[in-house]
Amino acid sequence: MKYEAVIGLEVHAELATQSKMFCPCPVVDSTQAAPNTAVCPVCAGMPGVLPVVNRQAVEYGLRVALALQCQVAHTSLFARKNYFYPDLPKGYQISQYESPLAEHGRLLIETTAGERSIRIRRVHLEEDTGKLTHLSRDGESFSLVDLNRAGVPLLEIVSEPDMHTVEEARAYASALRAVLRALGVNSGDMEKGVIRFEANVSVRPLGSQVLGTRVEIKNLNSFRALERSVAYQIAQQSAVLERGEAVQQETLGWDDAAGVTFSQRSKEEAHDYRYFPEPDLPPLVVEQSWIDQIAAGLPELPYARRQRFIRQYGLTPAEASLLVDDQDVAGYFEEVAAALDQGSHRQAANWITGELFAWMNQTGASIRQVRVPPAGLADLLARLKRGEINLTTAKAVFSEMLESDQSAAQIIAARGLTQISAAEAVSALVQQALEANPVELQNYLNGKETLENWFFGQVMRAAAGQANPQVVRAELRRSLQAAKDAHRG
Ligand code: ADP
Ligand code: MG
Ligand code: ZN
């Protein structure tokens, strides 16, 4: 029996506003700020306080909704989701339930099997919880709570169960992250937990149109955890069906170290959140004029930019995808390309995704920290193209540019790296190589033609790698031919 996986994702994205969702507390970097320093009576859940909606958070939510081609609700409602947990000081979370901010959108994704459109079920506003840190000391375990994150605006984006492979789930998650970053509503810093995934996974016999029983994997905070946990569940559930048993509906956690999911609660233990309309907030009314204004101000989105890169710069889909993931990288590329002619655009893309990305990976630097200005890289590539330096030298010069504030011209001049391509200079090097190795030359003339490559190596070495290989090849061939003619004659 063959099985098909069905995957629906719920994505929680913090909104990069100045202040929290319902109070004036600043939104602080959870990895930097001292615990419990950005807290007030509202987000600490003191009795008698009243929430006020953050207009910027609504605007950010609308940006995302419009970018995902959703229908925006002119009136949406906040609701209380009741449950008790130490990271939730009020004892409930303000969320949206029956009337979300927006519904019925879609996100185009690119996979090795081609383009796919994933439907978005809903986009709604809510508030984040605090953060618990579980510790143990002297055999005693305890938990610390930090409320800096409590009340930070959170956008929940829920897909339809339209994905069927781990690759699609990953592509959807990363395409969504790229959209959030392009819109300037989320930094995309996964290590800081600003985007978290929940994966709903079921499996059914291939060809079946009925949805199978699903499990929900909570709190996945990296693409890798998403991929591994979904793959794990697909394998588990296929094996269950294969044995003729039924999948149990459950909520699962993911143990990253062990590489397994574990049960958090079964269907019977499912929470009853006792949702009801938030009595302290009026309906959220969004005027059409505001929607129009936000729609008009949307930037070019990663997918559209990718299509334009393919058209305008002649890039392959894969090359374009690598560049548009980060708008700043895409912008950097466009500046480099603008300084070069059409024929060098792909080369510029390959240098950025090759040499530059390798350096960024190695050093952990972002594109904003790269000291080489786009015009500097363009200048280096132009010198390479003119034959002033060869490829090996260009790479070495670029490495040095990345570590210093020097231009290609300065490094090439200071280190005397200019490629020897003047015909006379190369010709002299070739003559020297032939004269210095009479035995090899004789063997060559006696028919050992492979020695041509050996001579090529000798010349390149004499030029300390700075000779233009094409010019050396041509010059060597000409000289050897002349020697052959003389030998015969
Ligand atoms: P809940 O709010 O209880 O998690 P929803 O019905 O809102 O439930 O669904 C949440 C997510 O689960 C959505 O992304 C949806 O696409 C997905 N989903 C629903 N049914 C299935 C299923 N049988 N298999 C896989 N995913 C599913
Ligand atoms: Mg859910
Ligand atoms: Zn507060």
XYZ file of C-alpha atoms and ligand atoms in Angstrom:
518
model
C 0.000 0.000 0.000
C 1.209 3.491 -0.876
C 0.401 6.428 1.379
C 0.093 10.136 0.923
C 0.885 12.634 3.658
C -1.352 15.638 4.289
C 0.198 18.604 6.051
C -1.282 21.885 7.281
C 0.890 24.486 9.014
C 0.091 27.047 11.680
C 2.780 29.721 11.781
C 3.177 32.124 14.699
C 5.092 35.267 13.824
C 5.919 38.016 16.295
C 5.240 41.450 14.838
C 8.207 43.813 15.037
C 6.309 46.718 16.569
C 7.799 49.218 19.044
C 5.296 48.369 21.775
C 3.208 45.372 22.834
C -0.202 44.347 21.493
C -2.388 45.832 24.217
C -0.102 47.999 26.415
C 2.686 50.572 26.003
C 5.511 48.237 27.137
C 8.387 48.138 24.666
C 8.991 44.983 22.619
C 12.535 43.995 23.626
C 14.978 41.452 22.232
C 14.370 38.413 24.412
C 17.983 37.319 24.110
C 19.356 40.716 25.240
C 17.067 42.386 27.773
C 17.153 41.477 31.479
C 14.114 39.331 32.412
C 10.913 41.059 33.520
C 12.111 44.569 32.671
C 9.451 45.263 30.006
C 6.318 44.544 32.024
C 3.384 46.665 33.210
C 0.129 45.923 35.052
C -1.654 45.235 31.721
C 0.691 42.536 30.431
C 1.310 41.228 33.966
C -2.413 40.471 34.169
C -3.287 42.692 37.130
C -6.996 42.965 37.851
C -8.864 46.060 36.732
C -6.630 47.041 33.820
C -7.862 47.510 30.261
C -6.200 46.522 26.967
C -5.834 48.992 24.069
C -5.182 47.649 20.553
C -1.830 48.551 18.967
C -2.637 50.198 15.619
C 0.799 49.380 14.187
C 0.273 45.683 14.904
C -3.033 45.771 13.031
C -1.332 47.506 10.115
C 1.433 44.869 10.057
C -1.189 42.117 10.170
C -3.010 43.744 7.261
C 0.223 43.965 5.271
C 0.703 40.212 5.654
C -2.957 39.476 4.895
C -2.821 41.527 1.686
C 0.533 40.072 0.629
C -1.054 36.614 1.020
C -4.005 37.758 -1.137
C -6.510 37.259 1.680
C -9.941 38.784 2.011
C -9.716 41.249 4.866
C -12.632 41.444 7.292
C -13.914 44.996 7.776
C -14.954 43.934 11.235
C -13.154 41.269 13.228
C -13.465 40.290 16.866
C -11.061 39.612 19.693
C -11.808 36.581 21.859
C -10.555 35.152 25.118
C -8.870 31.782 24.939
C -8.911 30.533 28.509
C -6.336 28.206 29.972
C -4.093 28.248 32.985
C -0.347 28.158 32.556
C 2.478 29.959 34.401
C 3.576 31.871 31.277
C 0.080 33.318 30.854
C -0.421 35.800 33.696
C -4.045 36.702 32.909
C -5.188 33.082 32.754
C -6.343 33.709 29.189
C -4.851 34.826 25.910
C -6.515 37.514 23.805
C -6.794 36.053 20.314
C -9.220 36.031 17.411
C -11.424 33.014 16.947
C -14.692 33.085 15.024
C -14.032 36.369 13.206
C -10.370 36.588 12.218
C -8.648 39.590 10.623
C -8.466 37.926 7.197
C -9.262 34.674 5.389
C -8.930 32.789 2.088
C -5.492 33.704 0.804
C -2.727 31.842 -0.962
C 1.039 31.586 -1.096
C 2.969 30.438 -4.151
C 5.884 28.150 -3.398
C 8.617 26.654 -5.535
C 9.643 23.012 -5.219
C 11.738 20.654 -7.316
C 8.420 19.402 -8.757
C 7.498 22.937 -9.855
C 5.328 25.748 -8.611
C 2.510 25.092 -6.138
C -0.170 27.312 -4.661
C -0.927 26.717 -0.977
C -4.230 28.097 0.304
C -4.224 30.205 3.447
C -7.205 29.509 5.692
C -6.925 32.481 8.024
C -4.683 35.193 9.451
C -5.425 36.462 12.940
C -3.977 38.686 15.651
C -3.164 37.565 19.175
C -0.635 38.113 21.952
C 2.436 36.078 22.821
C 2.902 34.342 26.168
C 5.795 34.783 28.594
C 8.829 32.551 28.452
C 9.540 29.733 30.904
C 13.019 28.425 31.576
C 13.124 25.029 33.244
C 16.195 24.424 35.391
C 17.426 21.991 37.948
C 19.916 22.656 40.725
C 21.053 20.330 43.534
C 18.580 17.725 42.407
C 15.672 20.132 42.583
C 13.920 21.273 39.467
C 12.248 24.629 39.132
C 11.092 27.074 36.482
C 11.785 30.755 35.905
C 9.313 33.018 34.173
C 10.165 36.039 32.035
C 7.168 38.208 31.117
C 9.048 40.446 28.644
C 7.466 38.443 25.826
C 3.972 38.362 27.393
C 1.729 40.533 25.259
C 4.070 40.896 22.282
C 1.922 41.066 19.108
C 1.667 37.722 17.404
C 0.213 36.957 14.000
C -1.058 33.448 13.394
C -1.156 32.312 9.782
C -3.011 29.034 9.203
C -2.763 27.108 5.940
C -5.256 24.686 4.453
C -4.050 21.053 4.527
C -2.557 21.483 1.032
C 0.964 20.163 1.478
C 1.956 16.562 0.884
C 5.709 16.331 1.324
C 8.359 17.501 3.755
C 9.846 19.552 0.923
C 6.559 21.411 0.388
C 6.203 22.125 4.104
C 9.729 23.499 4.197
C 9.217 25.562 1.026
C 5.985 27.017 2.428
C 7.604 27.886 5.748
C 10.590 29.563 4.149
C 8.505 31.383 1.523
C 6.321 32.734 4.327
C 9.385 33.834 6.288
C 10.705 35.641 3.212
C 7.355 37.448 2.804
C 7.341 38.514 6.472
C 10.864 39.879 6.172
C 10.176 41.637 2.878
C 7.186 43.344 4.492
C 9.374 44.534 7.362
C 7.030 43.032 9.958
C 9.362 40.337 11.327
C 13.153 39.982 11.437
C 13.078 36.311 10.490
C 15.635 35.538 13.231
C 14.653 31.947 13.918
C 17.237 31.612 16.718
C 15.412 34.346 18.594
C 12.118 32.489 18.310
C 10.331 35.239 16.380
C 8.768 32.615 14.088
C 7.431 29.281 15.384
C 5.669 26.499 13.545
C 2.985 23.980 14.412
C 2.639 21.108 12.002
C -0.593 19.160 11.517
C 0.170 15.849 9.887
C -2.000 12.966 8.694
C -1.521 10.111 6.265
C -4.031 8.449 3.937
C -3.973 5.749 1.259
C -2.753 7.259 -2.006
C -5.719 8.318 -4.133
C -8.059 8.768 -1.176
C -9.768 12.161 -0.923
C -10.765 11.756 2.727
C -8.590 13.388 5.366
C -7.002 10.989 7.838
C -6.775 11.513 11.590
C -4.169 14.176 12.284
C -1.623 14.819 14.971
C -0.407 18.294 15.831
C 3.293 18.876 16.536
C 3.707 21.973 18.719
C 6.446 24.530 19.105
C 8.834 23.841 16.261
C 11.344 26.666 16.156
C 13.590 25.808 13.232
C 13.168 24.634 9.655
C 15.157 21.545 10.526
C 12.896 20.652 13.439
C 9.895 21.163 11.141
C 11.332 18.880 8.462
C 12.538 16.181 10.819
C 9.398 16.021 12.936
C 7.075 15.920 9.921
C 9.185 13.208 8.268
C 9.154 11.261 11.527
C 5.368 11.464 11.815
C 4.792 10.495 8.179
C 6.904 7.367 8.721
C 5.207 6.553 12.052
C 1.678 6.969 10.737
C 2.349 5.037 7.520
C 3.624 2.158 9.663
C 0.499 2.342 11.865
C -1.786 2.152 8.815
C 0.382 -0.599 7.337
C -0.234 -2.675 10.475
C -3.958 -2.152 9.964
C -4.251 0.046 13.041
C -5.717 3.522 13.430
C -3.780 6.741 14.041
C -4.667 8.386 17.358
C -5.398 12.109 17.399
C -2.869 13.745 19.708
C -0.870 16.829 20.459
C 2.847 16.116 20.254
C 6.099 17.725 21.232
C 9.406 17.315 19.376
C 12.560 16.090 21.086
C 15.268 17.508 18.859
C 18.149 15.659 20.516
C 16.462 12.249 20.336
C 14.857 12.969 16.950
C 11.412 11.732 18.063
C 7.982 13.190 18.740
C 6.421 12.561 22.154
C 2.820 12.723 23.303
C 1.706 15.833 25.197
C -1.980 15.101 25.345
C -4.521 12.829 23.702
C -7.884 13.735 22.217
C -9.610 13.038 25.553
C -7.304 15.472 27.324
C -7.771 18.197 24.707
C -8.193 21.656 26.178
C -11.567 23.275 26.296
C -10.529 26.880 25.847
C -14.028 28.232 26.575
C -13.626 30.921 23.923
C -15.888 33.933 24.312
C -15.775 37.482 22.904
C -13.274 39.712 24.705
C -15.525 42.019 26.761
C -12.818 44.667 27.199
C -12.280 45.345 23.483
C -14.714 46.644 20.864
C -14.895 44.970 17.435
C -11.846 45.784 15.308
C -13.059 47.914 12.406
C -10.825 48.299 9.353
C -11.897 50.924 6.806
C -11.516 50.182 3.091
C -9.469 53.365 2.660
C -6.883 52.027 5.129
C -6.753 48.680 3.311
C -6.266 50.484 -0.032
C -3.505 52.623 1.403
C -1.637 49.588 2.803
C -2.102 47.640 -0.440
C -0.661 50.544 -2.439
C 2.403 50.647 -0.184
C 3.327 46.952 -0.360
C 6.874 46.319 -1.601
C 7.681 43.931 -4.431
C 7.307 40.497 -2.816
C 9.929 37.759 -2.984
C 8.015 35.629 -5.476
C 7.464 38.517 -7.901
C 11.048 39.641 -7.492
C 12.266 36.144 -8.229
C 10.240 36.034 -11.468
C 11.649 39.419 -12.450
C 15.225 38.272 -11.737
C 14.723 35.294 -14.038
C 13.390 37.565 -16.821
C 15.558 40.619 -16.370
C 18.933 39.081 -15.506
C 18.649 35.696 -17.208
C 19.078 33.771 -13.938
C 17.925 30.189 -13.443
C 14.983 29.726 -11.025
C 17.364 28.206 -8.465
C 19.812 31.119 -8.688
C 16.995 33.652 -8.369
C 15.497 31.839 -5.347
C 18.762 32.044 -3.447
C 18.925 35.799 -3.971
C 15.361 36.831 -3.088
C 15.179 35.048 0.255
C 16.625 38.176 1.863
C 15.553 41.515 0.383
C 18.897 43.052 1.305
C 20.772 40.341 -0.587
C 18.455 40.884 -3.554
C 19.106 44.625 -3.364
C 22.862 44.057 -3.179
C 22.712 41.868 -6.284
C 20.700 44.466 -8.190
C 23.289 47.128 -7.409
C 26.149 44.894 -8.542
C 24.238 43.988 -11.716
C 23.458 47.638 -12.455
C 27.184 48.354 -12.649
C 27.876 45.506 -15.084
C 26.718 44.656 -18.573
C 24.027 42.053 -19.272
C 26.574 39.347 -20.026
C 27.958 39.457 -16.474
C 24.714 39.320 -14.477
C 24.689 35.575 -13.915
C 28.316 35.672 -12.931
C 27.491 38.378 -10.368
C 24.675 36.199 -8.986
C 27.013 33.218 -8.723
C 29.687 35.213 -6.929
C 27.149 36.400 -4.386
C 25.586 32.982 -3.738
C 29.004 31.291 -3.920
C 31.951 33.314 -2.614
C 29.980 35.863 -0.616
C 27.498 33.428 0.990
C 30.381 31.105 1.930
C 32.109 33.972 3.707
C 28.868 35.047 5.407
C 28.230 31.477 6.588
C 31.735 31.176 7.894
C 31.757 34.459 9.779
C 28.071 34.607 10.690
C 27.896 38.068 9.123
C 24.753 39.340 7.455
C 24.742 41.169 4.139
C 24.433 44.452 6.052
C 27.819 43.744 7.640
C 29.607 43.103 4.355
C 32.196 45.847 3.883
C 32.560 45.420 0.138
C 30.108 47.828 -1.508
C 28.197 46.468 -4.529
C 30.223 48.747 -6.811
C 33.401 47.198 -5.367
C 32.344 43.677 -6.316
C 31.234 44.896 -9.744
C 34.657 46.488 -10.259
C 36.402 43.237 -9.302
C 34.258 41.249 -11.753
C 34.955 43.765 -14.521
C 38.706 43.340 -13.949
C 38.301 39.581 -14.120
C 36.363 39.874 -17.339
C 38.960 42.185 -18.938
C 41.610 39.587 -18.130
C 43.487 41.883 -15.798
C 43.412 39.094 -13.194
C 42.509 35.440 -13.481
C 39.810 33.571 -11.555
C 42.082 32.273 -8.794
C 43.501 35.725 -8.199
C 40.026 37.299 -8.266
C 38.865 34.952 -5.510
C 41.918 35.721 -3.407
C 41.438 39.455 -3.925
C 37.763 39.177 -2.957
C 38.653 37.351 0.268
C 40.985 40.169 1.121
C 38.394 42.818 0.222
C 35.949 41.166 2.631
C 38.425 41.371 5.480
C 39.715 44.890 4.780
C 38.424 48.197 3.533
C 40.622 48.054 0.465
C 39.362 48.092 -3.097
C 40.273 45.514 -5.720
C 42.547 48.077 -7.405
C 44.459 48.743 -4.185
C 44.970 45.037 -3.407
C 46.000 44.156 -6.961
C 48.496 47.038 -7.089
C 49.917 46.477 -3.601
C 50.488 42.775 -4.220
C 51.495 43.012 -7.861
C 48.773 40.615 -8.923
C 48.062 41.927 -12.391
C 47.718 39.038 -14.780
C 50.404 38.694 -17.406
C 48.539 38.597 -20.674
C 50.636 40.824 -22.869
C 51.643 38.514 -25.716
C 55.342 39.485 -25.572
C 55.627 38.797 -21.842
C 53.943 35.404 -22.200
C 55.983 34.594 -25.279
C 59.186 35.255 -23.321
C 58.035 32.934 -20.515
C 57.241 30.195 -23.035
C 60.641 30.507 -24.703
C 62.367 30.287 -21.324
C 60.415 27.134 -20.453
C 61.337 25.440 -23.744
C 65.021 26.371 -23.472
C 65.291 25.346 -19.822
C 63.945 21.838 -20.571
C 65.683 20.519 -23.718
C 65.141 16.841 -22.863
C 61.379 17.248 -22.524
C 61.273 19.336 -25.677
C 63.103 16.597 -27.585
C 60.692 13.962 -26.243
C 57.804 16.131 -27.314
C 59.224 16.484 -30.804
C 59.688 12.706 -30.918
C 55.941 12.290 -30.465
C 55.179 12.572 -26.747
C 52.437 15.163 -27.285
C 51.143 15.025 -23.705
C 54.203 17.031 -22.698
C 52.357 20.106 -23.981
C 50.380 20.099 -20.724
C 53.541 19.683 -18.714
C 55.053 22.727 -20.445
C 51.853 24.656 -19.754
C 52.298 23.901 -16.055
C 55.936 25.054 -16.200
C 54.971 28.388 -17.758
C 52.121 29.005 -15.309
C 54.468 28.235 -12.436
C 57.123 30.584 -13.748
C 54.409 33.278 -13.896
C 53.440 32.513 -10.285
C 49.864 31.781 -11.368
C 49.358 35.255 -12.732
C 49.491 34.475 -16.424
C 46.298 34.442 -18.435
C 45.792 30.723 -19.112
C 44.186 31.222 -22.531
C 47.052 33.403 -23.722
C 49.616 30.908 -22.399
C 47.854 28.017 -24.159
C 47.798 29.866 -27.475
C 51.370 31.068 -27.212
C 52.662 27.619 -26.176
C 50.849 25.941 -29.059
C 52.321 28.434 -31.511
C 55.883 27.959 -30.177
C 55.650 24.157 -30.120
C 54.315 24.173 -33.670
C 57.256 26.345 -34.721
C 59.678 23.926 -33.020
C 58.010 20.981 -34.787
C 58.298 22.697 -38.156
C 61.996 23.436 -37.493
C 62.560 19.802 -36.327
C 61.022 18.380 -39.522
C 62.723 20.888 -41.802
P -7.027 23.619 15.456
O -7.300 25.083 15.568
O -7.701 22.802 16.467
O -5.574 23.302 15.420
P -7.926 23.656 12.667
O -9.099 22.966 12.072
O -7.964 25.141 12.712
O -7.687 23.056 14.097
O -6.695 23.182 11.828
C -5.441 23.576 12.101
C -4.487 23.149 10.991
O -4.583 21.751 10.767
C -4.736 23.797 9.653
O -3.479 24.210 9.150
C -5.290 22.697 8.798
O -4.920 22.842 7.456
C -4.656 21.473 9.397
N -5.421 20.232 9.249
C -6.718 20.042 9.519
N -7.054 18.754 9.286
C -5.936 18.111 8.886
C -5.636 16.755 8.526
N -6.546 15.795 8.541
N -4.365 16.475 8.174
C -3.415 17.430 8.162
N -3.648 18.698 8.494
C -4.891 19.060 8.863
Mg -3.809 23.978 15.917
Zn 2.807 45.920 29.459
